[in-house]
Amino acid sequence: MGDGAVRMTAWVHGRVQGVGFRWWTRSRALELGLVGSASNLPDGRVEVVAEGRREHCEQLLGLLRSGASPGRVEMVVERWSEPRGDAVGFVER
């Protein structure tokens, strides 16, 4: 990960399952050089976990909130923490 690496966990609320949202998130994350995952949760949210440079995680968070994604995002709640460094690539779960 290197210097300045962070872990961002974001919970995306809205109509974000079954609309290509995880695929879109994965594409944006890979463009930003992030590793992690996008997972559907049983309650209809998508959990996005991304690790990399803070500025790139902040860019991804901005994209999640931009309205440019598939579906309809109503709210994004994020948490910042230390990177674990165990992710390889960016996967859809």
Coordinates of N, CA, C and O in Angstrom, one line a residue:
M1 N 0.8 -1.2 0.0 CA 0.0 0.0 0.0 C 0.9 1.3 0.0 O 0.6 2.2 -0.7
G2 N 1.9 1.3 0.9 CA 2.7 2.5 0.9 C 2.2 3.6 1.8 O 1.2 3.4 2.5
D3 N 2.9 4.7 1.7 CA 2.5 5.8 2.6 C 1.2 6.4 2.2 O 0.9 6.5 1.0
G4 N 0.4 6.9 3.1 CA -0.8 7.6 2.9 C -1.9 6.6 2.5 O -3.0 7.1 2.1
A5 N -1.8 5.3 2.7 CA -2.8 4.4 2.4 C -3.9 4.4 3.5 O -3.5 4.5 4.7
V6 N -5.1 4.2 3.1 CA -6.2 4.2 4.0 C -7.2 3.1 3.6 O -7.1 2.5 2.5
R7 N -8.1 2.7 4.5 CA -9.2 1.8 4.2 C -10.5 2.6 4.3 O -10.7 3.2 5.4
M8 N -11.3 2.6 3.3 CA -12.6 3.3 3.3 C -13.7 2.2 3.2 O -13.6 1.4 2.3
T9 N -14.6 2.2 4.1 CA -15.8 1.3 4.0 C -17.0 2.2 3.8 O -17.2 3.1 4.7
A10 N -17.7 2.0 2.8 CA -18.9 2.9 2.5 C -20.1 2.0 2.3 O -20.1 1.0 1.7
W11 N -21.2 2.4 3.0 CA -22.5 1.7 2.9 C -23.4 2.6 2.0 O -23.7 3.7 2.4
V12 N -23.8 2.1 0.9 CA -24.6 2.8 -0.1 C -26.0 2.4 0.0 O -26.4 1.2 -0.2
H13 N -26.9 3.4 0.3 CA -28.3 3.1 0.5 C -29.1 3.6 -0.8 O -28.6 4.6 -1.4
G14 N -30.1 2.9 -1.1 CA -30.9 3.3 -2.3 C -31.3 2.1 -3.1 O -31.2 1.0 -2.6
R15 N -31.6 2.3 -4.4 CA -31.9 1.2 -5.3 C -30.6 0.9 -6.0 O -30.3 1.5 -7.1
V16 N -29.8 0.1 -5.4 CA -28.4 -0.1 -5.9 C -28.1 -1.6 -6.1 O -26.9 -2.0 -6.4
Q17 N -29.1 -2.5 -5.9 CA -28.8 -3.9 -6.2 C -29.5 -4.3 -7.5 O -30.7 -3.9 -7.7
G18 N -28.9 -5.1 -8.3 CA -29.5 -5.6 -9.5 C -29.5 -4.6 -10.6 O -30.3 -4.7 -11.6
V19 N -28.7 -3.6 -10.5 CA -28.7 -2.5 -11.5 C -27.4 -2.2 -12.1 O -27.1 -1.2 -12.8
G20 N -26.4 -3.1 -11.8 CA -25.0 -2.9 -12.4 C -24.2 -2.0 -11.5 O -23.1 -1.6 -11.9
F21 N -24.6 -1.7 -10.3 CA -23.9 -0.8 -9.4 C -22.6 -1.3 -9.0 O -21.6 -0.6 -9.0
R22 N -22.5 -2.6 -8.6 CA -21.2 -3.2 -8.1 C -20.2 -3.2 -9.3 O -19.1 -2.9 -9.1
W23 N -20.7 -3.6 -10.5 CA -19.8 -3.6 -11.7 C -19.2 -2.2 -11.9 O -18.1 -2.0 -12.2
W24 N -20.1 -1.2 -11.9 CA -19.7 0.2 -12.1 C -18.7 0.7 -11.0 O -17.7 1.3 -11.3
T25 N -19.0 0.3 -9.8 CA -18.1 0.7 -8.7 C -16.7 0.1 -8.9 O -15.7 0.7 -8.7
R26 N -16.7 -1.2 -9.2 CA -15.5 -1.9 -9.5 C -14.7 -1.2 -10.6 O -13.4 -1.0 -10.4
S27 N -15.3 -0.9 -11.7 CA -14.6 -0.2 -12.8 C -14.0 1.1 -12.3 O -12.9 1.4 -12.7
R28 N -14.8 1.9 -11.6 CA -14.2 3.2 -11.1 C -13.1 3.0 -10.1 O -12.1 3.7 -10.2
A29 N -13.2 2.0 -9.2 CA -12.1 1.7 -8.3 C -10.8 1.3 -9.0 O -9.7 1.7 -8.6
L30 N -11.0 0.4 -10.0 CA -9.8 0.0 -10.7 C -9.1 1.2 -11.4 O -7.9 1.2 -11.5
E31 N -9.9 2.1 -12.0 CA -9.4 3.2 -12.7 C -8.6 4.1 -11.7 O -7.6 4.8 -12.1
L32 N -9.0 4.1 -10.4 CA -8.3 4.9 -9.4 C -7.2 4.1 -8.7 O -6.5 4.6 -7.8
G33 N -6.9 2.9 -9.1 CA -5.9 2.1 -8.6 C -6.1 1.5 -7.2 O -5.2 1.3 -6.4
L34 N -7.4 1.4 -6.8 CA -7.8 0.9 -5.5 C -8.0 -0.6 -5.5 O -8.3 -1.2 -6.6
V35 N -7.9 -1.2 -4.4 CA -8.2 -2.6 -4.2 C -9.3 -2.7 -3.2 O -9.5 -1.8 -2.4
G36 N -10.1 -3.8 -3.3 CA -11.2 -4.0 -2.3 C -12.3 -4.8 -2.9 O -12.1 -5.7 -3.7
S37 N -13.6 -4.4 -2.5 CA -14.7 -5.2 -2.9 C -16.0 -4.3 -2.9 O -16.0 -3.3 -2.2
A38 N -17.0 -4.8 -3.6 CA -18.3 -4.2 -3.6 C -19.3 -5.4 -3.4 O -19.3 -6.3 -4.2
S39 N -20.1 -5.4 -2.3 CA -20.9 -6.5 -1.9 C -22.3 -6.1 -1.6 O -22.6 -5.1 -1.0
N40 N -23.3 -6.9 -2.1 CA -24.7 -6.7 -1.8 C -24.9 -7.2 -0.3 O -24.4 -8.2 0.1
L41 N -25.6 -6.4 0.4 CA -26.0 -6.8 1.8 C -27.5 -7.2 1.8 O -28.3 -6.8 0.9
P42 N -27.9 -8.1 2.7 CA -29.3 -8.6 2.8 C -30.3 -7.5 2.9 O -31.4 -7.7 2.4
D43 N -30.0 -6.3 3.4 CA -31.0 -5.2 3.6 C -31.1 -4.3 2.4 O -31.8 -3.3 2.5
G44 N -30.4 -4.7 1.3 CA -30.6 -3.9 0.1 C -29.5 -2.9 -0.1 O -29.4 -2.2 -1.2
R45 N -28.6 -2.7 0.8 CA -27.4 -1.8 0.7 C -26.3 -2.5 -0.1 O -26.3 -3.7 -0.2
V46 N -25.4 -1.7 -0.6 CA -24.1 -2.2 -1.1 C -23.0 -1.7 -0.2 O -22.9 -0.5 0.1
E47 N -22.2 -2.6 0.2 CA -21.0 -2.3 1.0 C -19.8 -2.2 0.1 O -19.5 -3.2 -0.6
V48 N -19.1 -1.1 0.1 CA -17.9 -0.9 -0.7 C -16.7 -0.7 0.2 O -16.7 0.1 1.1
V49 N -15.7 -1.6 0.0 CA -14.5 -1.5 0.8 C -13.4 -1.2 -0.2 O -13.2 -2.0 -1.1
A50 N -12.7 -0.2 0.1 CA -11.6 0.2 -0.8 C -10.4 0.6 0.0 O -10.5 1.3 1.0
E51 N -9.2 0.2 -0.5 CA -7.9 0.5 0.1 C -7.0 1.1 -1.0 O -7.0 0.7 -2.1
G52 N -6.3 2.1 -0.5 CA -5.3 2.8 -1.4 C -5.1 4.2 -0.9 O -5.3 4.5 0.3
R53 N -4.6 5.1 -1.8 CA -4.3 6.4 -1.3 C -5.6 7.2 -0.9 O -6.6 7.0 -1.6
R54 N -5.5 7.9 0.1 CA -6.7 8.6 0.6 C -7.4 9.5 -0.4 O -8.6 9.5 -0.6
E55 N -6.6 10.2 -1.2 CA -7.2 11.0 -2.3 C -8.0 10.2 -3.3 O -9.0 10.6 -3.8
H56 N -7.5 9.0 -3.6 CA -8.2 8.1 -4.5 C -9.5 7.6 -3.9 O -10.5 7.5 -4.5
C57 N -9.4 7.2 -2.6 CA -10.6 6.8 -1.9 C -11.7 7.9 -1.8 O -12.9 7.6 -2.0
E58 N -11.2 9.1 -1.6 CA -12.1 10.3 -1.5 C -12.7 10.5 -2.9 O -13.9 10.9 -3.0
Q59 N -12.0 10.3 -4.0 CA -12.5 10.4 -5.3 C -13.6 9.4 -5.6 O -14.7 9.7 -6.1
L60 N -13.4 8.1 -5.1 CA -14.4 7.1 -5.3 C -15.6 7.4 -4.5 O -16.7 7.3 -5.0
L61 N -15.5 7.9 -3.3 CA -16.6 8.3 -2.5 C -17.4 9.4 -3.2 O -18.6 9.4 -3.2
G62 N -16.7 10.4 -3.8 CA -17.4 11.4 -4.5 C -18.2 10.9 -5.7 O -19.3 11.3 -6.0
L63 N -17.6 9.9 -6.4 CA -18.3 9.2 -7.5 C -19.5 8.5 -7.0 O -20.6 8.5 -7.7
L64 N -19.4 7.8 -5.9 CA -20.6 7.1 -5.3 C -21.7 8.0 -5.0 O -22.9 7.7 -5.1
R65 N -21.4 9.3 -4.6 CA -22.4 10.3 -4.3 C -22.8 11.2 -5.5 O -23.7 12.0 -5.3
S66 N -22.2 11.0 -6.6 CA -22.4 11.9 -7.7 C -23.7 11.8 -8.5 O -24.0 12.7 -9.2
G67 N -24.4 10.7 -8.3 CA -25.6 10.5 -9.1 C -25.3 9.9 -10.5 O -26.2 9.7 -11.3
A68 N -24.0 9.6 -10.8 CA -23.6 9.1 -12.1 C -23.7 7.6 -12.2 O -23.5 7.0 -13.2
S69 N -23.9 7.0 -11.0 CA -23.9 5.5 -11.0 C -25.2 4.9 -11.5 O -26.2 5.6 -11.5
P70 N -25.2 3.6 -11.8 CA -26.5 3.0 -12.1 C -27.4 3.0 -10.9 O -26.9 3.0 -9.7
G71 N -28.7 2.9 -11.1 CA -29.6 2.8 -9.9 C -29.8 4.2 -9.3 O -29.7 5.2 -10.0
R72 N -30.2 4.2 -8.1 CA -30.5 5.5 -7.4 C -29.9 5.5 -6.0 O -30.3 4.7 -5.2
V73 N -28.9 6.3 -5.8 CA -28.2 6.4 -4.5 C -28.9 7.4 -3.6 O -29.1 8.6 -4.1
E74 N -29.4 7.0 -2.5 CA -30.1 7.9 -1.6 C -29.1 8.5 -0.5 O -29.3 9.6 -0.1
M75 N -28.2 7.7 -0.1 CA -27.3 8.1 1.0 C -26.1 7.2 1.0 O -26.2 6.0 0.7
V76 N -24.9 7.8 1.3 CA -23.7 7.0 1.5 C -23.1 7.4 2.8 O -22.9 8.5 3.1
V77 N -22.9 6.4 3.6 CA -22.2 6.5 4.9 C -20.9 5.9 4.9 O -20.8 4.7 4.5
E78 N -19.8 6.6 5.3 CA -18.5 6.0 5.2 C -17.8 6.0 6.5 O -18.1 6.7 7.4
R79 N -16.8 5.1 6.6 CA -16.0 4.9 7.8 C -14.5 4.8 7.3 O -14.3 4.1 6.3
W80 N -13.6 5.5 7.9 CA -12.2 5.4 7.6 C -11.4 4.7 8.6 O -11.7 4.8 9.8
S81 N -10.5 3.9 8.2 CA -9.7 3.1 9.1 C -8.3 2.8 8.5 O -8.0 3.2 7.4
E82 N -7.5 2.1 9.3 CA -6.2 1.7 8.8 C -6.3 0.6 7.7 O -7.2 -0.3 7.9
P83 N -5.5 0.6 6.7 CA -5.6 -0.5 5.7 C -5.2 -1.8 6.2 O -4.3 -1.9 7.1
R84 N -5.8 -2.9 5.8 CA -5.4 -4.2 6.2 C -4.3 -4.8 5.3 O -3.5 -5.6 5.7
G85 N -4.4 -4.3 4.0 CA -3.4 -4.8 3.0 C -3.5 -6.2 2.6 O -2.6 -6.8 2.0
D86 N -4.7 -6.8 2.7 CA -4.9 -8.1 2.4 C -5.7 -8.3 1.1 O -6.0 -9.4 0.6
A87 N -6.2 -7.2 0.5 CA -7.0 -7.3 -0.7 C -6.1 -7.3 -2.0 O -5.1 -6.7 -2.0
V88 N -6.5 -8.1 -2.9 CA -5.9 -8.2 -4.2 C -6.9 -7.9 -5.3 O -7.9 -8.6 -5.4
G89 N -6.7 -6.9 -6.1 CA -7.7 -6.5 -7.1 C -8.9 -5.9 -6.5 O -8.9 -5.5 -5.3
F90 N -10.0 -5.8 -7.2 CA -11.3 -5.3 -6.7 C -12.3 -6.2 -7.2 O -12.5 -6.5 -8.4
V91 N -13.1 -6.8 -6.3 CA -14.0 -7.9 -6.6 C -15.5 -7.5 -6.3 O -15.7 -6.7 -5.4
E92 N -16.4 -8.1 -7.0 CA -17.8 -8.0 -6.7 C -18.2 -9.3 -6.0 O -17.8 -10.4 -6.3
R93 N -18.9 -9.0 -4.9 CA -19.4 -10.2 -4.0 C -20.9 -10.2 -4.0 O -21.5 -9.2 -4.1

